[in-house]
Amino acid sequence: MAQIDRVLRSNLKLRHLQMLVALDQFRHLGRAAEFLSVTQPAVSKTLAEIENMFGLPLFERSTRGTEPTAAGASVVRFARSVLAGFDRTRDEIAAEASGAMGRTSVGAMVVATPVLLAQAVERLKARSERTTVLIDEGDLTRLLPKLRLGELDLFVGRLEPGYASPDLETEALYEDPMVAVVHPAHALARRRAVRWADVASQPCVLPPPWASLRVKLEQQFFAQGLLPPADIIESASFLAQVTFLQQRGAVAFMARTVARHFVQQGMVSVLRLPVAVDLPPVGLITLRGQRLTPVTEHLAECLREVARALVSGPE
């Protein structure tokens, strides 16, 4: 244990960490060497040097490439975390030197991007236009590991209870129920009341099969004694939804705040159909005990301001 502690605190250099991350990313000595602009023997020598420090094999070599061992995977996670902190500090210092306010990295679910996050970034830019915001869009499965590694400063999206963890701090901002939408020229857009049977007979854009919302929407059809639509496209992308609403006359399901945004642009109409699915609130997730950078804290406050405006806005 003392040897490992000494290696992590003193012996590992930045070039060691960069090589470990590259080797984990490419899983091949030659491709890692090419990425790092060094020779393959140099990568092999550096890896052997690191493994000698730990007294453990970190990667298994074979004719198919390299795979991290259990110890190697732990060291790679450490390397990614350190490099993320290095990048953040470098960017903050460079931003201060150039007169900018800094940089923040945000992981966002699609439910938050076009309205909540977009308006929050606009407020932040109004206060400091040279602040840089990196937005990484995805779901919790992909984004939470990046938050834990320090590659993201903040997450904004639905606070799915299945991902609650002692190392995460959550802050609910507002409820955002689902609505069904169609292109404004669709026949259902003119109906005073729409039934699930009307939707079941239409082409639909539904979330991917692994999304919890997909199951909840299909249960709405089953509850009415109906089978879910047979003509479907699976996507969580708003661009895909809007595209197929126009091209195929499809029905899609969006968060209410997002649907209002597209209604204002004349791109969708909201159907008069109750969509009674139970959804977690939209909110923020940060690492518990980790102090936010000033620019990230400013963005978080902008997100809270926009959320309050959305809650007090028209129903």
CSV table of N, CA and C in Angstrom, one decimal, residues 9-164:
chain,number,residue,atom,x,y,z
A,9,ARG,N,1.5,9.6,-5.6
A,9,ARG,CA,1.8,10.9,-5.2
A,9,ARG,C,3.0,11.6,-5.8
A,10,SER,N,4.0,10.7,-6.1
A,10,SER,CA,5.3,11.3,-6.5
A,10,SER,C,5.9,10.8,-7.8
A,11,ASN,N,5.8,9.5,-8.1
A,11,ASN,CA,6.5,9.0,-9.2
A,11,ASN,C,5.9,9.2,-10.5
A,12,LEU,N,4.6,9.1,-10.6
A,12,LEU,CA,3.9,9.3,-11.9
A,12,LEU,C,4.0,10.7,-12.4
A,13,LYS,N,4.4,10.8,-13.7
A,13,LYS,CA,4.6,12.1,-14.4
A,13,LYS,C,3.4,12.3,-15.3
A,14,LEU,N,3.3,13.5,-15.8
A,14,LEU,CA,2.2,13.8,-16.7
A,14,LEU,C,2.3,13.0,-18.0
A,15,ARG,N,3.5,12.7,-18.5
A,15,ARG,CA,3.6,11.9,-19.7
A,15,ARG,C,3.1,10.5,-19.5
A,16,HIS,N,3.3,10.0,-18.2
A,16,HIS,CA,2.9,8.6,-17.9
A,16,HIS,C,1.3,8.6,-17.9
A,17,LEU,N,0.7,9.6,-17.4
A,17,LEU,CA,-0.8,9.7,-17.3
A,17,LEU,C,-1.3,9.8,-18.8
A,18,GLN,N,-0.7,10.6,-19.6
A,18,GLN,CA,-1.2,10.8,-21.0
A,18,GLN,C,-1.1,9.5,-21.7
A,19,MET,N,0.0,8.7,-21.5
A,19,MET,CA,0.2,7.5,-22.2
A,19,MET,C,-0.8,6.4,-21.8
A,20,LEU,N,-1.1,6.4,-20.5
A,20,LEU,CA,-2.1,5.4,-20.0
A,20,LEU,C,-3.5,5.7,-20.6
A,21,VAL,N,-3.8,6.9,-20.6
A,21,VAL,CA,-5.2,7.3,-21.2
A,21,VAL,C,-5.2,7.0,-22.7
A,22,ALA,N,-4.1,7.3,-23.4
A,22,ALA,CA,-4.1,7.0,-24.8
A,22,ALA,C,-4.2,5.5,-25.1
A,23,LEU,N,-3.5,4.7,-24.3
A,23,LEU,CA,-3.5,3.3,-24.4
A,23,LEU,C,-4.8,2.7,-24.1
A,24,ASP,N,-5.5,3.2,-23.1
A,24,ASP,CA,-6.9,2.8,-22.8
A,24,ASP,C,-7.8,3.1,-23.9
A,25,GLN,N,-7.6,4.3,-24.5
A,25,GLN,CA,-8.5,4.8,-25.6
A,25,GLN,C,-8.4,4.0,-26.8
A,26,PHE,N,-7.2,3.7,-27.2
A,26,PHE,CA,-6.9,3.0,-28.5
A,26,PHE,C,-6.8,1.5,-28.4
A,27,ARG,N,-6.4,1.0,-27.2
A,27,ARG,CA,-6.2,-0.4,-27.0
A,27,ARG,C,-5.2,-1.0,-27.9
A,28,HIS,N,-4.2,-0.3,-28.3
A,28,HIS,CA,-3.3,-0.8,-29.3
A,28,HIS,C,-2.0,0.1,-29.2
A,29,LEU,N,-0.9,-0.6,-29.0
A,29,LEU,CA,0.4,0.1,-28.8
A,29,LEU,C,0.8,1.0,-29.9
A,30,GLY,N,0.6,0.5,-31.2
A,30,GLY,CA,0.9,1.3,-32.3
A,30,GLY,C,0.1,2.5,-32.5
A,31,ARG,N,-1.2,2.4,-32.3
A,31,ARG,CA,-2.1,3.6,-32.5
A,31,ARG,C,-1.9,4.6,-31.4
A,32,ALA,N,-1.7,4.1,-30.1
A,32,ALA,CA,-1.4,5.0,-29.0
A,32,ALA,C,-0.1,5.8,-29.3
A,33,ALA,N,0.9,5.1,-29.9
A,33,ALA,CA,2.2,5.7,-30.2
A,33,ALA,C,2.0,6.8,-31.3
A,34,GLU,N,1.2,6.5,-32.3
A,34,GLU,CA,0.9,7.4,-33.3
A,34,GLU,C,0.2,8.7,-32.8
A,35,PHE,N,-0.8,8.5,-31.9
A,35,PHE,CA,-1.5,9.6,-31.3
A,35,PHE,C,-0.6,10.5,-30.5
A,36,LEU,N,0.3,9.9,-29.8
A,36,LEU,CA,1.3,10.6,-28.9
A,36,LEU,C,2.5,11.1,-29.6
A,37,SER,N,2.6,10.8,-30.9
A,37,SER,CA,3.8,11.2,-31.8
A,37,SER,C,5.1,10.7,-31.2
A,38,VAL,N,5.1,9.4,-30.8
A,38,VAL,CA,6.3,8.8,-30.3
A,38,VAL,C,6.4,7.4,-31.0
A,39,THR,N,7.4,6.7,-30.8
A,39,THR,CA,7.6,5.4,-31.4
A,39,THR,C,6.9,4.3,-30.5
A,40,GLN,N,6.5,3.2,-31.2
A,40,GLN,CA,5.9,2.1,-30.4
A,40,GLN,C,6.8,1.5,-29.3
A,41,PRO,N,8.1,1.4,-29.6
A,41,PRO,CA,9.0,0.9,-28.5
A,41,PRO,C,9.0,1.9,-27.3
A,42,ALA,N,8.9,3.2,-27.6
A,42,ALA,CA,8.9,4.2,-26.5
A,42,ALA,C,7.6,4.0,-25.6
A,43,VAL,N,6.5,3.7,-26.3
A,43,VAL,CA,5.3,3.4,-25.5
A,43,VAL,C,5.4,2.1,-24.7
A,44,SER,N,6.0,1.1,-25.3
A,44,SER,CA,6.2,-0.2,-24.6
A,44,SER,C,7.2,0.0,-23.4
A,45,LYS,N,8.2,0.8,-23.6
A,45,LYS,CA,9.2,1.1,-22.5
A,45,LYS,C,8.5,1.9,-21.4
A,46,THR,N,7.7,2.9,-21.7
A,46,THR,CA,7.1,3.7,-20.7
A,46,THR,C,6.1,2.8,-19.9
A,47,LEU,N,5.3,2.0,-20.6
A,47,LEU,CA,4.4,1.1,-19.9
A,47,LEU,C,5.1,0.2,-18.9
A,48,ALA,N,6.2,-0.4,-19.4
A,48,ALA,CA,7.0,-1.3,-18.5
A,48,ALA,C,7.5,-0.5,-17.3
A,49,GLU,N,7.9,0.7,-17.5
A,49,GLU,CA,8.4,1.6,-16.4
A,49,GLU,C,7.3,1.8,-15.4
A,50,ILE,N,6.1,2.1,-15.9
A,50,ILE,CA,5.0,2.3,-14.9
A,50,ILE,C,4.6,1.1,-14.2
A,51,GLU,N,4.5,-0.1,-14.9
A,51,GLU,CA,4.2,-1.3,-14.3
A,51,GLU,C,5.2,-1.7,-13.2
A,52,ASN,N,6.5,-1.4,-13.5
A,52,ASN,CA,7.5,-1.7,-12.6
A,52,ASN,C,7.4,-0.9,-11.3
A,53,MET,N,6.9,0.4,-11.5
A,53,MET,CA,6.6,1.2,-10.3
A,53,MET,C,5.6,0.6,-9.4
A,54,PHE,N,4.5,0.2,-10.0
A,54,PHE,CA,3.4,-0.4,-9.2
A,54,PHE,C,3.7,-1.9,-8.7
A,55,GLY,N,4.6,-2.5,-9.5
A,55,GLY,CA,4.8,-3.9,-9.2
A,55,GLY,C,3.6,-4.8,-9.6
A,56,LEU,N,2.8,-4.3,-10.6
A,56,LEU,CA,1.6,-5.0,-11.1
A,56,LEU,C,1.5,-4.8,-12.6
A,57,PRO,N,0.9,-5.8,-13.3
A,57,PRO,CA,0.6,-5.6,-14.7
A,57,PRO,C,-0.6,-4.7,-14.8
A,58,LEU,N,-0.5,-3.7,-15.7
A,58,LEU,CA,-1.6,-2.8,-15.9
A,58,LEU,C,-2.4,-3.1,-17.2
A,59,PHE,N,-1.7,-3.6,-18.2
A,59,PHE,CA,-2.3,-4.0,-19.4
A,59,PHE,C,-1.9,-5.4,-19.9
A,60,GLU,N,-2.8,-6.1,-20.4
A,60,GLU,CA,-2.5,-7.4,-21.0
A,60,GLU,C,-2.3,-7.3,-22.5
A,61,ARG,N,-1.2,-7.8,-23.0
A,61,ARG,CA,-0.9,-7.7,-24.4
A,61,ARG,C,-1.3,-9.0,-25.1
A,62,SER,N,-1.8,-8.8,-26.3
A,62,SER,CA,-2.1,-10.0,-27.1
A,62,SER,C,-2.0,-9.6,-28.6
A,63,THR,N,-2.2,-10.5,-29.5
A,63,THR,CA,-2.2,-10.2,-30.9
A,63,THR,C,-3.3,-9.3,-31.3
A,64,ARG,N,-4.4,-9.2,-30.5
A,64,ARG,CA,-5.5,-8.4,-30.8
A,64,ARG,C,-5.4,-7.0,-30.3
A,65,GLY,N,-4.4,-6.8,-29.4
A,65,GLY,CA,-4.2,-5.4,-28.9
A,65,GLY,C,-3.9,-5.5,-27.4
A,66,THR,N,-4.3,-4.5,-26.7
A,66,THR,CA,-4.1,-4.4,-25.2
A,66,THR,C,-5.4,-4.2,-24.5
A,67,GLU,N,-5.5,-4.8,-23.3
A,67,GLU,CA,-6.7,-4.6,-22.5
A,67,GLU,C,-6.2,-4.3,-21.1
A,68,PRO,N,-6.8,-3.3,-20.4
A,68,PRO,CA,-6.4,-3.0,-19.0
A,68,PRO,C,-6.8,-4.1,-18.1
A,69,THR,N,-5.9,-4.4,-17.1
A,69,THR,CA,-6.3,-5.3,-16.1
A,69,THR,C,-7.2,-4.6,-15.1
A,70,ALA,N,-7.6,-5.3,-14.0
A,70,ALA,CA,-8.4,-4.6,-13.0
A,70,ALA,C,-7.7,-3.4,-12.4
A,71,ALA,N,-6.4,-3.7,-12.1
A,71,ALA,CA,-5.5,-2.6,-11.5
A,71,ALA,C,-5.3,-1.5,-12.6
A,72,GLY,N,-5.1,-1.9,-13.8
A,72,GLY,CA,-4.9,-0.9,-14.9
A,72,GLY,C,-6.1,0.0,-15.1
A,73,ALA,N,-7.3,-0.6,-15.0
A,73,ALA,CA,-8.6,0.2,-15.1
A,73,ALA,C,-8.6,1.3,-14.0
A,74,SER,N,-8.2,0.9,-12.8
A,74,SER,CA,-8.2,1.9,-11.7
A,74,SER,C,-7.2,3.0,-11.9
A,75,VAL,N,-6.0,2.6,-12.4
A,75,VAL,CA,-5.0,3.6,-12.6
A,75,VAL,C,-5.4,4.5,-13.8
A,76,VAL,N,-6.1,4.0,-14.8
A,76,VAL,CA,-6.6,4.8,-15.9
A,76,VAL,C,-7.6,5.8,-15.4
A,77,ARG,N,-8.5,5.4,-14.5
A,77,ARG,CA,-9.5,6.3,-14.0
A,77,ARG,C,-8.8,7.5,-13.2
A,78,PHE,N,-7.8,7.1,-12.4
A,78,PHE,CA,-7.0,8.1,-11.7
A,78,PHE,C,-6.3,9.1,-12.7
A,79,ALA,N,-5.8,8.5,-13.8
A,79,ALA,CA,-5.1,9.4,-14.8
A,79,ALA,C,-6.1,10.3,-15.5
A,80,ARG,N,-7.2,9.8,-15.8
A,80,ARG,CA,-8.2,10.7,-16.5
A,80,ARG,C,-8.7,11.8,-15.5
A,81,SER,N,-8.8,11.5,-14.2
A,81,SER,CA,-9.2,12.5,-13.3
A,81,SER,C,-8.2,13.6,-13.1
A,82,VAL,N,-6.9,13.2,-13.0
A,82,VAL,CA,-5.8,14.1,-12.9
A,82,VAL,C,-5.7,15.0,-14.1
A,83,LEU,N,-5.8,14.4,-15.3
A,83,LEU,CA,-5.7,15.2,-16.5
A,83,LEU,C,-6.8,16.2,-16.7
A,84,ALA,N,-8.0,15.7,-16.3
A,84,ALA,CA,-9.2,16.7,-16.3
A,84,ALA,C,-8.9,17.9,-15.4
A,85,GLY,N,-8.4,17.6,-14.2
A,85,GLY,CA,-8.1,18.8,-13.4
A,85,GLY,C,-7.0,19.6,-13.9
A,86,PHE,N,-6.0,19.0,-14.6
A,86,PHE,CA,-5.0,19.8,-15.2
A,86,PHE,C,-5.5,20.7,-16.3
A,87,ASP,N,-6.4,20.1,-17.2
A,87,ASP,CA,-7.0,20.9,-18.3
A,87,ASP,C,-7.8,22.1,-17.7
A,88,ARG,N,-8.6,21.8,-16.7
A,88,ARG,CA,-9.4,22.8,-16.1
A,88,ARG,C,-8.6,24.0,-15.5
A,89,THR,N,-7.6,23.6,-14.8
A,89,THR,CA,-6.7,24.7,-14.2
A,89,THR,C,-6.0,25.5,-15.3
A,90,ARG,N,-5.5,24.8,-16.3
A,90,ARG,CA,-4.8,25.5,-17.4
A,90,ARG,C,-5.8,26.5,-18.1
A,91,ASP,N,-7.0,26.0,-18.4
A,91,ASP,CA,-8.0,26.9,-19.0
A,91,ASP,C,-8.4,28.1,-18.2
A,92,GLU,N,-8.5,27.8,-16.9
A,92,GLU,CA,-8.9,28.9,-16.0
A,92,GLU,C,-7.8,30.0,-15.9
A,93,ILE,N,-6.6,29.5,-15.8
A,93,ILE,CA,-5.4,30.5,-15.8
A,93,ILE,C,-5.3,31.2,-17.1
A,94,ALA,N,-5.5,30.5,-18.2
A,94,ALA,CA,-5.4,31.2,-19.5
A,94,ALA,C,-6.5,32.2,-19.7
A,95,ALA,N,-7.7,31.8,-19.2
A,95,ALA,CA,-8.9,32.7,-19.3
A,95,ALA,C,-8.7,34.0,-18.5
A,96,GLU,N,-8.1,33.8,-17.3
A,96,GLU,CA,-7.8,35.0,-16.5
A,96,GLU,C,-6.8,35.9,-17.1
A,97,ALA,N,-5.8,35.2,-17.7
A,97,ALA,CA,-4.7,36.0,-18.3
A,97,ALA,C,-5.2,36.8,-19.6
A,98,SER,N,-6.2,36.2,-20.3
A,98,SER,CA,-6.7,36.9,-21.5
A,98,SER,C,-7.8,37.8,-21.2
A,99,GLY,N,-8.2,37.9,-19.9
A,99,GLY,CA,-9.3,38.8,-19.5
A,99,GLY,C,-10.7,38.2,-19.6
A,100,ALA,N,-10.8,36.9,-20.0
A,100,ALA,CA,-12.1,36.2,-20.0
A,100,ALA,C,-12.4,35.7,-18.6
A,101,MET,N,-13.7,35.3,-18.4
A,101,MET,CA,-14.1,34.9,-17.1
A,101,MET,C,-13.8,33.4,-16.8
A,102,GLY,N,-13.5,32.6,-17.8
A,102,GLY,CA,-13.2,31.2,-17.5
A,102,GLY,C,-14.0,30.3,-18.4
A,103,ARG,N,-14.0,29.0,-18.0
A,103,ARG,CA,-14.6,28.0,-18.8
A,103,ARG,C,-15.3,26.9,-17.9
A,104,THR,N,-16.4,26.4,-18.4
A,104,THR,CA,-17.1,25.4,-17.7
A,104,THR,C,-17.6,24.3,-18.6
A,105,SER,N,-17.7,23.1,-18.1
A,105,SER,CA,-18.1,21.9,-18.9
A,105,SER,C,-19.4,21.4,-18.3
A,106,VAL,N,-20.4,21.3,-19.1
A,106,VAL,CA,-21.7,20.9,-18.7
A,106,VAL,C,-22.2,19.6,-19.4
A,107,GLY,N,-22.6,18.6,-18.7
A,107,GLY,CA,-23.3,17.5,-19.3
A,107,GLY,C,-24.8,17.7,-19.3
A,108,ALA,N,-25.5,17.5,-20.4
A,108,ALA,CA,-26.9,17.9,-20.5
A,108,ALA,C,-27.7,16.8,-21.2
A,109,MET,N,-28.8,16.5,-20.6
A,109,MET,CA,-29.8,15.7,-21.3
A,109,MET,C,-30.6,16.5,-22.3
A,110,VAL,N,-31.2,15.9,-23.3
A,110,VAL,CA,-31.9,16.7,-24.3
A,110,VAL,C,-33.0,17.5,-23.7
A,111,VAL,N,-33.6,17.0,-22.7
A,111,VAL,CA,-34.8,17.7,-22.1
A,111,VAL,C,-34.4,19.1,-21.6
A,112,ALA,N,-33.1,19.3,-21.3
A,112,ALA,CA,-32.6,20.6,-20.7
A,112,ALA,C,-32.0,21.5,-21.8
A,113,THR,N,-31.6,21.0,-22.9
A,113,THR,CA,-30.7,21.8,-23.8
A,113,THR,C,-31.4,22.9,-24.5
A,114,PRO,N,-32.5,22.7,-25.2
A,114,PRO,CA,-33.0,23.8,-26.0
A,114,PRO,C,-33.7,25.0,-25.3
A,115,VAL,N,-34.1,24.8,-24.0
A,115,VAL,CA,-34.7,25.9,-23.3
A,115,VAL,C,-33.9,26.2,-22.0
A,116,LEU,N,-33.9,25.4,-21.0
A,116,LEU,CA,-33.3,25.7,-19.8
A,116,LEU,C,-31.8,26.0,-19.9
A,117,LEU,N,-31.0,25.2,-20.6
A,117,LEU,CA,-29.6,25.4,-20.7
A,117,LEU,C,-29.3,26.6,-21.7
A,118,ALA,N,-30.0,26.6,-22.8
A,118,ALA,CA,-29.8,27.7,-23.8
A,118,ALA,C,-30.1,29.0,-23.2
A,119,GLN,N,-31.1,29.2,-22.4
A,119,GLN,CA,-31.4,30.5,-21.8
A,119,GLN,C,-30.4,30.8,-20.7
A,120,ALA,N,-30.0,29.8,-19.9
A,120,ALA,CA,-29.0,30.0,-18.9
A,120,ALA,C,-27.7,30.5,-19.5
A,121,VAL,N,-27.3,29.9,-20.6
A,121,VAL,CA,-26.0,30.3,-21.2
A,121,VAL,C,-26.1,31.7,-21.7
A,122,GLU,N,-27.3,32.0,-22.3
A,122,GLU,CA,-27.5,33.4,-22.8
A,122,GLU,C,-27.4,34.4,-21.7
A,123,ARG,N,-27.9,34.1,-20.5
A,123,ARG,CA,-27.8,35.0,-19.3
A,123,ARG,C,-26.3,35.1,-18.9
A,124,LEU,N,-25.6,34.0,-18.9
A,124,LEU,CA,-24.2,34.0,-18.5
A,124,LEU,C,-23.4,34.8,-19.5
A,125,LYS,N,-23.7,34.6,-20.8
A,125,LYS,CA,-22.9,35.4,-21.8
A,125,LYS,C,-23.2,36.9,-21.7
A,126,ALA,N,-24.4,37.2,-21.3
A,126,ALA,CA,-24.8,38.6,-21.1
A,126,ALA,C,-23.9,39.3,-20.1
A,127,ARG,N,-23.5,38.5,-19.1
A,127,ARG,CA,-22.6,39.0,-18.0
A,127,ARG,C,-21.1,38.9,-18.4
A,128,SER,N,-20.8,37.9,-19.2
A,128,SER,CA,-19.4,37.8,-19.6
A,128,SER,C,-19.4,37.0,-20.9
A,129,GLU,N,-19.3,37.7,-22.0
A,129,GLU,CA,-19.4,37.1,-23.3
A,129,GLU,C,-18.2,36.2,-23.7
A,130,ARG,N,-17.1,36.4,-23.0
A,130,ARG,CA,-15.9,35.6,-23.3
A,130,ARG,C,-15.8,34.4,-22.5
A,131,THR,N,-16.8,34.1,-21.6
A,131,THR,CA,-16.9,32.9,-20.9
A,131,THR,C,-17.2,31.7,-21.9
A,132,THR,N,-16.5,30.6,-21.8
A,132,THR,CA,-16.7,29.5,-22.7
A,132,THR,C,-17.5,28.4,-21.9
A,133,VAL,N,-18.5,27.9,-22.6
A,133,VAL,CA,-19.3,26.8,-22.0
A,133,VAL,C,-19.2,25.6,-23.0
A,134,LEU,N,-18.7,24.5,-22.5
A,134,LEU,CA,-18.6,23.3,-23.3
A,134,LEU,C,-19.8,22.4,-22.9
A,135,ILE,N,-20.7,22.0,-23.9
A,135,ILE,CA,-21.9,21.3,-23.6
A,135,ILE,C,-21.7,19.9,-24.2
A,136,ASP,N,-21.8,18.9,-23.4
A,136,ASP,CA,-21.7,17.5,-23.8
A,136,ASP,C,-23.1,16.8,-23.5
A,137,GLU,N,-23.7,16.5,-24.6
A,137,GLU,CA,-25.1,16.0,-24.6
A,137,GLU,C,-25.2,14.5,-24.5
A,138,GLY,N,-26.0,14.0,-23.7
A,138,GLY,CA,-26.1,12.5,-23.6
A,138,GLY,C,-27.1,12.2,-22.5
A,139,ASP,N,-27.1,10.9,-22.0
A,139,ASP,CA,-27.9,10.5,-20.9
A,139,ASP,C,-27.0,10.2,-19.7
A,140,LEU,N,-27.7,9.9,-18.6
A,140,LEU,CA,-27.0,9.7,-17.3
A,140,LEU,C,-25.9,8.7,-17.4
A,141,THR,N,-26.2,7.6,-18.1
A,141,THR,CA,-25.3,6.5,-18.2
A,141,THR,C,-23.9,6.9,-18.7
A,142,ARG,N,-24.0,7.8,-19.7
A,142,ARG,CA,-22.7,8.3,-20.3
A,142,ARG,C,-22.1,9.5,-19.6
A,143,LEU,N,-22.9,10.3,-19.0
A,143,LEU,CA,-22.4,11.6,-18.5
A,143,LEU,C,-22.0,11.5,-17.0
A,144,LEU,N,-22.6,10.7,-16.2
A,144,LEU,CA,-22.2,10.6,-14.8
A,144,LEU,C,-20.8,10.1,-14.6
A,145,PRO,N,-20.3,9.1,-15.4
A,145,PRO,CA,-18.9,8.8,-15.2
A,145,PRO,C,-18.0,10.0,-15.5
A,146,LYS,N,-18.3,10.8,-16.5
A,146,LYS,CA,-17.5,12.0,-16.8
A,146,LYS,C,-17.5,13.0,-15.7
A,147,LEU,N,-18.7,13.1,-15.1
A,147,LEU,CA,-18.8,14.0,-13.9
A,147,LEU,C,-17.9,13.5,-12.8
A,148,ARG,N,-17.9,12.2,-12.5
A,148,ARG,CA,-17.1,11.7,-11.4
A,148,ARG,C,-15.6,11.8,-11.7
A,149,LEU,N,-15.2,11.7,-13.0
A,149,LEU,CA,-13.8,11.8,-13.3
A,149,LEU,C,-13.3,13.3,-13.4
A,150,GLY,N,-14.2,14.2,-13.3
A,150,GLY,CA,-13.9,15.6,-13.3
A,150,GLY,C,-13.8,16.2,-14.7
A,151,GLU,N,-14.3,15.4,-15.7
A,151,GLU,CA,-14.3,15.9,-17.1
A,151,GLU,C,-15.5,16.8,-17.3
A,152,LEU,N,-16.5,16.7,-16.5
A,152,LEU,CA,-17.6,17.7,-16.5
A,152,LEU,C,-17.7,18.3,-15.1
A,153,ASP,N,-18.1,19.6,-15.1
A,153,ASP,CA,-18.3,20.3,-13.8
A,153,ASP,C,-19.7,20.2,-13.3
A,154,LEU,N,-20.7,20.0,-14.2
A,154,LEU,CA,-22.1,20.1,-13.8
A,154,LEU,C,-22.9,19.2,-14.7
A,155,PHE,N,-24.0,18.6,-14.2
A,155,PHE,CA,-24.9,17.9,-15.0
A,155,PHE,C,-26.3,18.6,-14.9
A,156,VAL,N,-27.0,18.7,-16.0
A,156,VAL,CA,-28.4,19.2,-15.9
A,156,VAL,C,-29.3,18.3,-16.8
A,157,GLY,N,-30.4,17.8,-16.2
A,157,GLY,CA,-31.3,16.9,-16.8
A,157,GLY,C,-32.3,16.4,-15.8
A,158,ARG,N,-32.9,15.3,-16.2
A,158,ARG,CA,-33.9,14.6,-15.3
A,158,ARG,C,-33.1,13.9,-14.2
A,159,LEU,N,-33.6,14.0,-13.0
A,159,LEU,CA,-33.0,13.4,-11.8
A,159,LEU,C,-33.5,12.0,-11.6
A,160,GLU,N,-33.1,11.1,-12.4
A,160,GLU,CA,-33.6,9.7,-12.4
A,160,GLU,C,-33.2,9.1,-11.0
A,161,PRO,N,-34.2,8.6,-10.2
A,161,PRO,CA,-33.9,8.1,-8.9
A,161,PRO,C,-32.9,6.9,-8.9
A,162,GLY,N,-32.9,6.1,-10.0
A,162,GLY,CA,-32.1,5.0,-10.0
A,162,GLY,C,-30.6,5.3,-10.0
A,163,TYR,N,-30.3,6.6,-10.3
A,163,TYR,CA,-28.8,7.0,-10.3
A,163,TYR,C,-28.4,7.7,-9.1
A,164,ALA,N,-29.3,7.8,-8.1
A,164,ALA,CA,-28.9,8.5,-6.8
A,164,ALA,C,-27.7,7.7,-6.2
